[in-house]
Amino acid sequence: MSDYPHLLEPITIGATTLRNRVVMGSMHTGLEDGFWDIPKLSAYFAERAKGGAGLIITGGYAPNVRGWLKPFGSQMSTRLQAARHRSVTDAVHEHGGAIAMQILHAGRYGYTPFSVSASTRKSPITPFKPSTLSTKAVDRTATDFAKSARLAQKSGYDGVEIMGSEGYLINQFLASRTNDRSDAWGGTSEKRMRFPIEIVRRTRELVGPDFMIGYRISLLDLVEGGQSWDEVVALAKLLEEAGVDLLNTGIGWHEARVPTIITQVPPGAWRSLTARLKPEVDVPVCASNRINSPEMAEDILASDGADLVSMARPFLADPEFVNKAAAGRADEINTCIACNQACLDHVFANKKSSCLVNPRACRETTLVLSPTRTTKKVAVVGAGPAGLAAAVSAAERGFAVTLLEKSSEVGGQFRLAMQVPGKEDFAETLRYYRRRLEVLSVEVHLETRATAELLKGFDDVIVATGVTPRIPSFPGVDHPKVVSYDQVLNGSVTPGRKVAVIGAGGIGVDVSAFLTHDPADDLDDWMAHWGVGDPALHVGGLKEKKPRTSMREVHLLQRKTTRIGKDLAKTSGWAHRAVLKDSGVAMVPGVSYDKVSDAGLHITVTSPDGSVSSEVLDVDHVVLCAGQESVRGLYDDLAAREGVHLIGGADVAAELDAKRAIEQGTRTAAAL
Ligand code: NAP
Ligand code: SF4
């Protein structure tokens, strides 16, 4: 008996039978945009189909030029474009999977000067003001969706998903926030719904009864002027009548000021909304957003909260997610930690997606861990993310690997990161690596300090000795009030009520969140702090935010005069800054550190207007988060030897992040 009987049960949607209830949700990777990347896209989907995904949904394809996400972005509107997709659909079918193409019209989210929308209202996240689609152009656009679906059908897709959520064009028609039209496509809520209904109706007409039509419905817009719950339910029923076979669910517009999928969102946060929609319709309903484990997915299905579960990023992290769960090897799943660092942050920076914990994602044809034909002995020194990735990847290739770590546990900087509120999932990455070390029979020596002497018998040595916190030099830096971030996060120091944090990079921000966070907060508090309300009572699901109770008074300081947190990641930085602001953290740029004394931290602040003032922050502790320096003693001792590789923070400490560390570890092992 499987641990996941509901998850692994087949389901028939329209005329298509899926082998299980797991949907690999749509995720734009950048491989969709150029025909030359089609072989890579096929290989990427083939691995996921081989890994057991029931239904794969592609990244979004625009139904016409005006629907582009970016100039020359992905599009499906010609027979030539359709012909190129055959290798994608064949690759998935060869492995027993089904595949649907998502049709996405970006509307005012199009990063082009010729974007269009229901009105001329500009989005706060793009620089371009859209033009209003004329009454006739709306009609033509609805037909373009249907034609695009027909082309997908000709390319061998099992169905399409019409993207009606996340604030794209269809959502822009549905909400009064963006639709103030007075023609047949706006005015009343019924008229605002006409656009998606027409799209589905015309699509069904063109593709016939057997082709699967899915629709991604926005359950919670999380923007002012969004839809009410009654409108969402009415739309779902009308879509069903118009011919959809499957309702997938979406949460929040991209411009919403509530995080919906990043790591600080509690797993399963939105599942109750899908459960609420399910009894309103007869077609299958799919749960999505912030679901990353087979346990959670199974629980949603077993509790009748959905008919299917969609996971997008978890399939970047581990293409074999389903097969591992089915084979009783769920403890070997490489869990998506919802960091966005290598997937969505890449997409928003116009780069190809990959995955922080699986750098092979979207690089299936170029980053290959091929079996070795040699019998080299490989030593990896340091069991942080870089060393773990190198050891596991080298062992996967068939090398005899020994991993040496000076502390009593593996994990390095990740062991600190997982202490940060909202980053608990980082522990899953360490669980994954620990299990892989076991499965691959890597010889692990903890509490072992590697020396040149000890490493003599190895053919290759990968040095991943990591970093040490930087200690700045100013008077009083050795005062008992001064501690380093690792002491705070590993629990060896419990800071007092009033704290100054020196350095406002990723770690300074994390430490400030750690210091102010109320550990008693649960999911209801999380919703309340972000102002998320019942959509039946609050339009768009937004209400007034409940103030946060801060556990400490924190001053977050930096020398630069730029805005604090300016360089944090695009898709998550704004949310981290908002939490600190709501927690009352005083964020002060332009600081110079004069000294630390019994009275506290003495600083001089240069304000944006150029005025200079001095003050003493009466704090109990000063936490240093001033970056790191490489630990390279061993590498220097080995430098004269052949076959020595330096990776991770030991290689470059500046702006080290786990994405670079894990990728470098994997690439080094791939090149051995
Ligand atoms: P960091 O991003 O380099 O920030 C360290 C900060 O310390 C700098 O912003 C710098 O700001 C200050 N600093 C540097 N030298 C100093 C000195 N001698 N005296 C006083 N202040 C000094 O390093 P980090 O915060 O340790 O983060 C390490 C890496 O982990 C980064 O790549 C980061 O992206 C990643 N990370 C990211 C996140 C996230 O995205 N949420 C979270 C954790 C870690 P000033 O010079 O302006 O004072
Ligand atoms: Fe998940 Fe982070 Fe990988 Fe994206 S980069 S798939 S969020 S682990």
XYZ file of C-alpha atoms and ligand atoms in Angstrom:
728
model
C 0.000 0.000 0.000
C 1.423 3.351 -1.057
C 1.805 6.236 1.378
C 0.086 8.436 -1.197
C -2.949 6.505 -2.494
C -4.943 9.598 -3.461
C -2.021 11.291 -5.158
C -1.253 8.274 -7.294
C -4.821 7.526 -8.324
C -5.557 8.083 -12.048
C -8.184 10.635 -13.043
C -10.033 11.304 -16.277
C -10.388 14.923 -17.293
C -12.668 15.411 -20.246
C -11.496 12.636 -22.555
C -7.935 12.451 -21.178
C -6.912 9.998 -18.485
C -3.982 11.089 -16.326
C -1.889 8.445 -14.583
C -2.007 10.328 -11.273
C -3.254 13.530 -9.667
C 0.017 15.424 -9.887
C 0.168 18.411 -12.192
C 3.474 20.060 -12.991
C 2.144 23.602 -12.993
C 3.020 26.273 -15.517
C 6.323 28.016 -14.947
C 7.947 30.269 -17.477
C 11.588 29.234 -17.817
C 12.764 31.343 -20.747
C 13.260 28.203 -22.855
C 9.860 28.885 -24.444
C 10.956 32.104 -26.095
C 13.217 30.980 -28.943
C 12.721 28.069 -31.337
C 16.440 27.235 -30.969
C 15.767 26.288 -27.340
C 13.091 23.727 -28.237
C 15.505 20.738 -27.863
C 16.357 21.982 -24.349
C 12.690 22.480 -23.539
C 11.897 18.961 -24.769
C 14.673 17.476 -22.617
C 13.482 19.479 -19.595
C 9.892 18.224 -19.933
C 10.996 14.688 -20.847
C 12.839 14.368 -17.501
C 9.722 15.493 -15.627
C 7.446 13.129 -17.567
C 9.908 10.309 -16.986
C 9.873 11.268 -13.317
C 6.142 10.535 -13.147
C 4.280 13.866 -13.495
C 0.661 13.154 -14.488
C 0.020 16.351 -16.419
C 2.597 18.926 -17.438
C 1.524 22.488 -18.200
C 3.965 24.539 -20.249
C 5.014 28.115 -19.599
C 2.677 30.683 -21.131
C 2.391 31.240 -24.892
C 0.794 34.432 -26.155
C -2.117 34.073 -28.576
C -0.918 37.100 -30.568
C 1.866 39.706 -30.687
C 0.024 42.113 -28.401
C -0.023 39.400 -25.746
C 3.757 39.038 -25.513
C 5.283 38.970 -22.041
C 8.376 40.650 -23.480
C 9.601 41.581 -26.962
C 9.703 38.456 -29.131
C 8.432 36.374 -26.222
C 6.773 32.987 -26.566
C 3.797 32.901 -28.905
C 1.550 30.305 -30.518
C -0.303 31.759 -33.456
C 1.193 30.324 -36.635
C 1.449 26.857 -38.141
C 5.249 27.153 -38.196
C 5.296 27.838 -34.439
C 2.969 24.881 -33.909
C 5.109 22.487 -35.957
C 8.094 23.181 -33.710
C 6.236 21.963 -30.630
C 5.916 18.404 -31.886
C 9.224 17.360 -30.304
C 8.025 18.738 -26.936
C 4.742 16.838 -26.956
C 6.356 13.656 -28.305
C 9.007 13.773 -25.561
C 6.324 13.862 -22.855
C 4.090 11.219 -24.432
C 7.037 8.874 -24.848
C 7.260 8.755 -21.047
C 3.541 8.236 -20.431
C 2.749 11.823 -19.414
C 0.155 14.268 -20.705
C 0.922 17.865 -21.610
C -1.173 21.007 -21.938
C 0.005 24.304 -23.370
C -0.762 27.418 -21.395
C -2.147 30.361 -23.347
C -1.232 33.584 -21.614
C -1.960 37.084 -22.804
C 0.147 39.417 -20.660
C -2.110 42.455 -21.093
C -0.650 45.392 -19.181
C 2.057 43.125 -17.701
C 3.631 42.911 -21.157
C 7.101 44.374 -20.970
C 6.640 46.097 -24.328
C 5.608 49.603 -25.366
C 2.692 48.174 -27.359
C 0.992 46.309 -24.520
C -2.814 46.393 -24.339
C -5.395 46.023 -21.606
C -9.035 46.534 -20.747
C -8.167 50.166 -20.013
C -5.135 52.451 -20.084
C -4.437 51.962 -16.368
C -0.722 51.249 -16.016
C 0.463 48.465 -13.772
C 2.753 49.428 -10.900
C 5.289 46.774 -11.943
C 5.894 47.663 -15.594
C 7.052 50.948 -17.110
C 4.639 50.906 -20.055
C 1.140 52.360 -20.168
C -1.101 49.978 -22.113
C -3.507 51.031 -24.822
C -7.150 50.081 -24.505
C -8.333 47.238 -26.689
C -11.195 48.453 -28.877
C -14.507 46.580 -28.736
C -13.627 44.768 -31.964
C -10.081 44.035 -30.820
C -11.403 42.332 -27.673
C -13.529 40.146 -29.884
C -10.536 39.326 -32.112
C -8.385 38.560 -29.068
C -10.941 36.054 -27.779
C -10.812 34.323 -31.172
C -6.979 34.409 -31.109
C -7.063 32.396 -27.869
C -9.256 29.787 -29.560
C -7.002 29.641 -32.646
C -3.959 29.260 -30.456
C -5.622 26.303 -28.709
C -6.392 24.729 -32.071
C -2.726 25.054 -33.074
C -1.702 23.444 -29.769
C -4.050 20.581 -30.547
C -2.386 20.152 -33.950
C 1.042 20.071 -32.254
C 0.040 17.058 -30.200
C -0.861 18.704 -26.902
C -3.502 16.942 -24.825
C -5.061 20.233 -23.878
C -4.569 23.891 -23.073
C -4.707 25.938 -19.923
C -6.180 29.399 -20.368
C -4.389 31.730 -17.986
C -7.050 33.722 -16.152
C -5.215 34.580 -12.952
C -2.132 36.357 -11.572
C -3.295 39.708 -12.962
C -2.751 38.983 -16.663
C -5.131 40.237 -19.396
C -8.120 38.052 -18.530
C -7.848 39.048 -14.863
C -7.580 42.668 -16.011
C -10.957 42.286 -17.729
C -12.497 40.612 -14.685
C -11.632 43.255 -12.084
C -13.081 46.735 -11.791
C -9.555 47.803 -10.776
C -8.543 47.667 -14.436
C -11.822 47.369 -16.329
C -13.833 50.603 -16.425
C -15.225 49.971 -19.894
C -18.748 50.894 -20.845
C -19.044 48.612 -23.887
C -20.138 44.959 -24.012
C -16.899 43.873 -22.226
C -17.234 45.948 -19.068
C -19.549 47.893 -16.789
C -21.326 45.198 -14.800
C -19.620 42.178 -13.306
C -21.471 39.933 -15.823
C -20.030 41.950 -18.701
C -16.534 41.839 -17.185
C -16.826 38.029 -17.180
C -17.801 37.920 -20.826
C -14.208 37.916 -22.116
C -13.081 34.637 -20.473
C -16.443 33.012 -21.164
C -16.195 33.885 -24.851
C -12.616 32.598 -24.962
C -13.638 29.240 -23.521
C -16.777 28.983 -25.637
C -14.925 29.738 -28.877
C -12.073 27.428 -27.928
C -14.443 24.540 -27.263
C -16.121 25.190 -30.605
C -12.800 25.026 -32.443
C -11.108 22.098 -30.660
C -14.094 19.762 -30.338
C -15.292 17.832 -27.296
C -12.229 15.653 -26.585
C -9.490 18.225 -26.192
C -8.854 19.209 -22.562
C -9.539 22.846 -21.714
C -8.237 23.973 -18.365
C -8.690 27.453 -16.961
C -6.587 29.021 -14.229
C -9.018 30.949 -12.100
C -7.956 33.652 -9.656
C -9.439 32.723 -6.274
C -8.038 35.721 -4.474
C -6.812 38.773 -6.368
C -5.206 40.432 -3.322
C -5.465 43.853 -4.938
C -7.871 46.703 -4.321
C -10.709 46.609 -6.840
C -10.278 42.843 -7.230
C -13.096 40.307 -7.489
C -15.440 39.290 -4.696
C -15.860 35.624 -3.750
C -19.374 35.618 -5.243
C -17.928 36.786 -8.544
C -15.254 34.080 -8.456
C -17.870 31.373 -7.885
C -20.203 32.787 -10.555
C -17.312 32.830 -13.020
C -16.361 29.232 -12.201
C -19.920 28.069 -12.928
C -20.092 30.020 -16.188
C -16.731 28.640 -17.302
C -17.993 25.148 -16.633
C -21.069 25.817 -18.764
C -18.882 27.265 -21.513
C -16.852 24.068 -21.712
C -13.862 23.919 -19.348
C -12.820 20.465 -18.157
C -10.555 21.546 -15.321
C -10.254 24.538 -13.022
C -6.739 25.200 -11.813
C -6.433 27.865 -9.125
C -4.274 30.960 -8.780
C -3.664 33.369 -5.923
C -2.755 37.035 -6.114
C -1.864 39.381 -8.949
C 1.824 39.937 -9.578
C 1.421 43.489 -8.319
C -0.216 42.349 -5.024
C 1.552 43.519 -1.892
C 1.014 40.173 -0.193
C 3.561 37.427 -0.847
C 1.907 34.283 -2.186
C 4.627 31.743 -2.954
C 7.940 32.830 -1.434
C 9.558 30.984 1.415
C 7.998 33.093 4.172
C 4.477 32.062 3.048
C 3.409 29.137 5.249
C 3.158 25.909 3.201
C -0.423 25.140 2.206
C -1.499 28.683 3.081
C -4.081 28.873 0.279
C -5.463 25.343 0.200
C -8.681 26.214 2.037
C -9.799 28.435 -0.848
C -9.582 25.608 -3.380
C -11.523 23.418 -0.970
C -14.160 26.133 -0.841
C -14.508 26.312 -4.615
C -14.642 22.553 -5.172
C -18.281 21.911 -4.083
C -19.475 24.801 -6.268
C -18.616 23.036 -9.561
C -18.693 19.557 -11.068
C -15.447 19.739 -13.056
C -12.200 18.710 -11.290
C -10.470 21.450 -9.310
C -6.726 21.692 -8.843
C -4.980 23.192 -5.780
C -1.764 25.142 -6.275
C 0.661 27.640 -4.697
C 3.118 26.846 -1.904
C 2.613 23.082 -1.934
C 5.963 21.316 -1.958
C 5.706 17.871 -0.386
C 3.869 14.662 -1.251
C 2.491 14.631 2.306
C 0.833 18.009 1.886
C -0.452 17.090 -1.594
C -1.867 13.793 -0.329
C -3.513 15.489 2.616
C -5.226 18.034 0.340
C -6.657 15.261 -1.833
C -7.549 12.957 1.064
C -9.449 15.750 2.810
C -11.440 16.393 -0.376
C -9.767 19.775 -0.731
C -9.095 19.302 -4.454
C -9.131 16.688 -7.233
C -5.576 17.368 -8.347
C -2.553 19.160 -6.942
C -0.337 21.413 -9.000
C 3.314 22.008 -8.181
C 5.549 23.995 -10.490
C 8.809 24.841 -8.738
C 8.989 21.453 -6.930
C 9.463 19.897 -10.373
C 12.405 22.161 -11.077
C 13.909 21.058 -7.790
C 13.283 17.367 -8.430
C 12.058 15.926 -11.742
C 11.558 12.556 -10.047
C 9.218 13.903 -7.357
C 6.356 11.522 -8.218
C 8.397 8.398 -8.871
C 10.271 8.822 -5.593
C 7.012 9.282 -3.675
C 5.494 6.254 -5.404
C 8.524 4.075 -4.668
C 8.517 4.832 -0.938
C 11.570 7.071 -1.381
C 9.978 10.402 -0.465
C 12.930 11.061 1.856
C 15.075 11.308 -1.287
C 13.035 14.157 -2.780
C 15.012 17.331 -3.341
C 12.479 19.777 -1.909
C 11.811 23.203 -3.416
C 12.594 25.706 -0.664
C 10.537 28.487 -2.277
C 13.544 30.815 -2.453
C 12.826 31.973 -6.054
C 16.530 32.723 -6.395
C 17.228 30.703 -9.537
C 13.736 30.442 -11.021
C 11.459 33.475 -10.795
C 14.244 35.924 -9.964
C 15.956 34.774 -13.166
C 12.780 35.145 -15.229
C 12.255 38.690 -13.951
C 15.878 39.488 -14.813
C 15.286 38.141 -18.336
C 17.558 35.163 -17.728
C 16.793 31.472 -18.166
C 15.395 29.746 -15.090
C 17.129 27.055 -13.175
C 16.893 25.946 -9.561
C 19.030 26.753 -6.539
C 18.880 23.213 -5.181
C 19.046 21.578 -8.626
C 21.280 23.515 -11.013
C 20.610 20.915 -13.710
C 17.042 22.234 -14.088
C 16.598 23.687 -17.598
C 20.189 22.661 -18.318
C 19.447 18.965 -18.823
C 21.428 18.855 -22.067
C 24.385 20.980 -20.962
C 25.048 20.142 -17.306
C 25.287 16.378 -17.428
C 26.518 14.120 -14.637
C 27.697 11.334 -16.906
C 28.938 8.049 -15.406
C 32.703 8.036 -14.989
C 34.956 5.536 -16.709
C 37.803 6.122 -14.248
C 38.102 4.962 -10.663
C 39.402 8.125 -9.082
C 39.260 8.695 -5.356
C 37.789 12.109 -4.606
C 37.953 13.989 -1.316
C 35.603 16.871 -0.626
C 36.558 19.095 2.278
C 33.696 21.039 3.866
C 30.050 19.972 4.029
C 28.297 23.275 3.365
C 26.066 23.610 0.286
C 29.036 23.719 -2.146
C 30.765 20.679 -0.650
C 27.535 18.698 -0.345
C 26.621 19.364 -3.977
C 30.119 18.398 -5.126
C 30.212 15.208 -3.025
C 26.772 13.996 -4.074
C 27.292 14.858 -7.761
C 30.712 13.168 -7.873
C 29.270 10.072 -6.173
C 26.375 10.039 -8.656
C 28.942 9.864 -11.427
C 30.473 6.813 -9.790
C 33.571 8.229 -8.090
C 34.600 6.946 -4.671
C 33.928 10.028 -2.563
C 35.048 10.910 0.950
C 33.544 13.986 2.617
C 35.429 15.612 5.485
C 33.781 18.173 7.757
C 35.319 19.846 10.769
C 32.078 20.378 12.696
C 29.774 17.711 14.058
C 27.058 18.206 11.403
C 26.746 18.820 7.676
C 25.126 21.981 6.331
C 27.473 24.951 6.802
C 25.729 28.321 6.328
C 22.438 26.517 5.533
C 22.253 25.437 9.167
C 22.110 29.118 10.090
C 19.682 30.053 7.290
C 17.130 27.465 8.425
C 16.839 29.238 11.787
C 15.442 32.353 10.098
C 11.646 32.652 10.395
C 10.084 31.488 7.148
C 13.225 29.648 6.015
C 12.437 26.429 7.873
C 12.250 24.597 4.526
C 16.018 25.031 4.149
C 16.272 22.089 6.560
C 14.732 19.947 3.810
C 17.750 20.534 1.590
C 19.995 19.182 4.327
C 17.692 16.191 4.820
C 17.982 15.556 1.081
C 21.772 15.767 1.043
C 22.139 13.597 4.160
C 20.005 10.900 2.558
C 21.835 11.138 -0.771
C 25.176 10.752 1.008
C 23.796 7.601 2.589
C 22.256 6.175 -0.602
C 25.395 6.881 -2.619
C 27.664 5.437 0.094
C 29.766 8.563 0.447
C 32.235 8.101 3.281
C 31.507 10.965 5.690
C 33.960 11.994 8.414
C 32.550 14.597 10.775
C 34.646 16.451 13.368
C 37.613 15.905 11.100
C 40.019 18.674 10.252
C 41.523 17.923 6.834
C 45.247 18.451 6.351
C 47.509 18.118 3.324
C 48.895 14.984 4.931
C 45.448 13.404 5.376
C 44.564 14.113 1.728
C 47.636 12.490 0.209
C 45.920 9.339 -1.089
C 43.232 11.147 -3.136
C 43.367 11.800 -6.871
C 41.188 14.911 -6.656
C 40.534 17.211 -3.731
C 37.603 19.631 -3.796
C 38.142 22.357 -1.226
C 34.850 23.792 0.034
C 36.036 25.141 3.360
C 33.546 27.999 3.283
C 33.604 31.371 4.967
C 34.076 33.033 8.279
C 32.115 36.127 9.350
C 33.976 39.386 8.669
C 34.901 41.327 11.817
C 35.071 45.026 10.969
C 37.644 47.148 12.706
C 36.402 50.004 14.884
C 37.035 50.840 18.531
C 35.209 48.521 20.905
C 34.552 45.778 18.364
C 35.828 43.369 21.038
C 33.362 44.729 23.652
C 31.184 41.964 25.255
C 28.085 43.567 23.689
C 29.400 42.719 20.204
C 28.479 39.339 18.758
C 28.462 37.821 15.289
C 25.376 36.709 13.338
C 26.329 33.039 13.537
C 26.296 33.169 17.348
C 22.788 34.640 17.262
C 21.373 32.231 14.685
C 22.965 29.122 16.192
C 21.537 30.038 19.583
C 24.839 30.394 21.436
C 23.920 34.020 22.260
C 20.445 35.316 23.073
C 20.454 39.044 22.397
C 18.759 41.438 24.814
C 15.700 43.629 24.144
C 17.557 46.348 22.259
C 19.863 45.397 19.404
C 21.856 47.138 16.677
C 22.593 45.129 13.532
C 25.673 46.202 11.575
C 25.368 45.431 7.853
C 22.101 45.269 5.949
C 22.838 42.624 3.314
C 20.777 39.433 3.066
C 22.001 38.230 6.441
C 21.466 41.544 8.278
C 17.886 41.552 7.021
C 17.400 37.894 8.012
C 18.869 38.467 11.466
C 16.589 41.474 11.994
C 13.590 39.301 11.080
C 14.841 36.621 13.473
C 15.216 39.152 16.295
C 11.802 40.741 15.877
C 9.716 37.679 14.947
C 7.058 36.493 17.393
C 7.446 32.690 17.559
C 3.820 32.337 18.708
C 2.517 33.569 15.322
C 0.512 30.971 13.394
C -1.100 30.892 9.920
C -4.015 33.094 11.062
C -1.563 35.675 12.407
C 0.408 35.521 9.171
C -2.770 36.257 7.173
C -3.758 39.017 9.572
C -0.319 40.695 9.478
C -0.464 40.785 5.681
C -4.067 42.001 5.702
C -5.556 38.935 4.020
C -9.254 38.557 4.748
C -12.105 36.284 3.776
C -12.884 37.199 0.134
C -16.596 36.727 0.875
C -16.342 39.658 3.297
C -13.502 41.688 1.811
C -13.320 42.424 -1.913
C -10.148 40.965 -3.429
C -9.428 39.348 -0.038
C -7.755 42.459 1.354
C -8.403 44.031 4.740
C -6.508 46.263 7.134
C -3.215 44.780 8.360
C -2.972 43.691 11.989
C 0.081 45.349 13.589
C 2.992 43.036 14.376
C 4.299 42.612 17.893
C 8.040 42.953 17.722
C 10.050 40.895 20.202
C 12.862 43.442 20.228
C 13.770 46.995 19.344
C 16.132 46.665 16.387
C 18.268 49.203 14.501
C 19.430 47.902 11.117
C 22.418 49.903 9.917
C 24.580 50.226 6.834
C 27.344 52.533 5.639
C 25.990 53.019 2.127
C 23.556 55.867 1.688
C 21.258 53.835 -0.548
C 17.899 52.463 0.606
C 18.215 49.538 3.019
C 17.572 46.215 1.272
C 17.840 47.760 -2.196
C 19.896 44.833 -3.502
C 17.668 42.083 -2.136
C 16.101 39.734 -4.648
C 13.407 41.104 -6.962
C 10.572 38.714 -6.082
C 11.141 38.544 -2.319
C 13.116 41.620 -1.212
C 10.037 43.847 -1.049
C 8.323 41.371 1.302
C 11.368 41.159 3.605
C 11.526 44.968 3.750
C 7.791 45.158 4.503
C 8.100 42.719 7.424
C 10.941 44.754 8.934
C 9.022 47.998 8.492
C 5.876 46.523 10.051
C 7.991 45.170 12.921
C 9.223 48.673 13.688
C 12.853 48.030 12.707
C 14.680 51.361 12.397
C 16.500 51.123 9.050
C 19.333 53.622 8.889
C 21.682 54.088 5.914
C 24.709 56.398 5.771
C 26.097 55.243 9.140
C 29.699 55.229 10.303
C 30.552 53.210 13.352
C 32.541 55.265 15.873
C 32.855 52.867 18.799
C 31.079 50.465 21.137
C 31.105 51.219 24.852
C 29.067 50.220 27.921
C 26.645 52.980 26.829
C 25.992 51.260 23.483
C 26.893 51.803 19.836
C 28.185 55.280 18.954
C 27.391 56.219 15.358
C 27.559 59.168 13.010
C 24.795 59.388 10.447
C 24.896 61.303 7.193
C 21.343 62.082 6.107
C 20.199 62.276 2.457
C 20.267 66.109 2.731
C 23.945 65.942 3.703
C 23.495 66.869 7.367
C 25.636 64.920 9.822
C 24.639 63.951 13.348
C 26.095 61.754 16.067
C 24.178 59.582 18.489
C 24.576 56.714 20.900
C 22.252 53.766 20.385
C 21.540 52.451 23.851
C 21.552 48.756 22.922
C 22.200 45.518 24.784
C 23.905 43.878 21.829
C 25.531 44.776 18.540
C 25.256 41.987 15.957
C 27.852 41.962 13.190
C 26.430 41.031 9.767
C 29.239 42.624 7.773
C 29.730 39.918 5.158
C 32.242 37.086 5.116
C 35.796 36.191 4.270
C 37.019 33.025 2.573
C 38.608 30.249 4.609
C 41.493 29.143 2.428
C 44.279 27.861 4.678
C 43.969 24.293 3.411
C 43.830 25.360 -0.225
C 47.030 27.356 0.185
C 48.699 24.265 1.686
C 47.559 22.172 -1.286
C 48.129 24.710 -4.041
C 51.236 22.986 -5.394
C 49.331 19.726 -5.935
C 47.498 18.614 -9.075
C 43.764 17.941 -9.026
C 42.839 20.522 -6.383
C 39.611 22.502 -6.944
C 38.457 25.491 -4.919
C 34.705 26.103 -4.739
C 31.961 27.987 -2.872
C 32.684 30.683 -0.321
C 36.278 29.494 0.012
C 36.658 30.529 -3.631
C 34.776 33.862 -3.584
C 33.205 35.057 -0.349
C 31.772 38.338 -1.659
C 28.050 38.038 -2.216
C 28.302 34.300 -1.821
C 24.942 32.674 -2.048
C 23.833 29.066 -2.011
C 22.818 29.257 -5.665
C 26.377 29.913 -6.765
C 27.813 27.452 -4.237
C 25.604 24.524 -5.283
C 26.026 25.216 -8.973
C 29.795 25.459 -8.676
C 29.931 22.235 -6.654
C 27.839 20.429 -9.274
C 29.823 21.783 -12.221
C 33.126 20.885 -10.581
C 31.944 17.299 -10.071
C 30.615 17.171 -13.650
C 34.047 18.172 -14.958
C 36.152 15.714 -12.893
P 26.498 41.033 2.074
O 25.273 40.914 1.266
O 27.785 41.238 1.396
O 26.223 42.207 3.100
C 27.133 42.577 4.118
C 26.905 44.027 4.445
O 27.822 44.390 5.440
C 27.176 44.896 3.248
O 25.923 45.273 2.682
C 28.000 46.044 3.785
O 27.187 47.200 3.753
C 28.326 45.680 5.211
N 29.775 45.642 5.405
C 30.712 45.057 4.643
N 31.942 45.249 5.171
C 31.774 45.964 6.288
C 32.668 46.472 7.242
N 33.986 46.298 7.160
N 32.151 47.178 8.269
C 30.827 47.377 8.384
N 29.933 46.922 7.484
C 30.404 46.222 6.455
O 26.684 39.774 2.984
P 25.654 38.965 3.865
O 24.527 39.803 4.336
O 26.513 38.296 4.868
O 25.084 37.918 2.869
C 25.943 36.950 2.261
C 25.289 36.374 1.029
O 24.156 35.615 1.362
C 24.851 37.445 0.073
O 25.224 37.097 -1.227
C 23.374 37.420 0.155
O 22.798 37.673 -1.109
C 23.067 36.004 0.588
N 21.844 36.018 1.392
C 20.689 36.438 0.833
C 19.558 36.496 1.582
C 18.267 36.970 0.988
O 18.177 37.248 -0.189
N 17.219 37.074 1.755
C 19.570 36.145 2.892
C 20.762 35.737 3.462
C 21.903 35.698 2.694
P 27.816 48.661 3.950
O 29.205 48.601 3.378
O 26.918 49.583 3.234
O 27.791 48.899 5.390
Fe 12.311 26.223 -5.624
Fe 14.313 27.958 -5.130
Fe 14.559 25.999 -6.927
Fe 12.976 28.045 -7.450
S 15.180 28.138 -7.167
S 12.529 25.914 -7.798
S 12.118 28.421 -5.450
S 14.316 25.776 -4.723
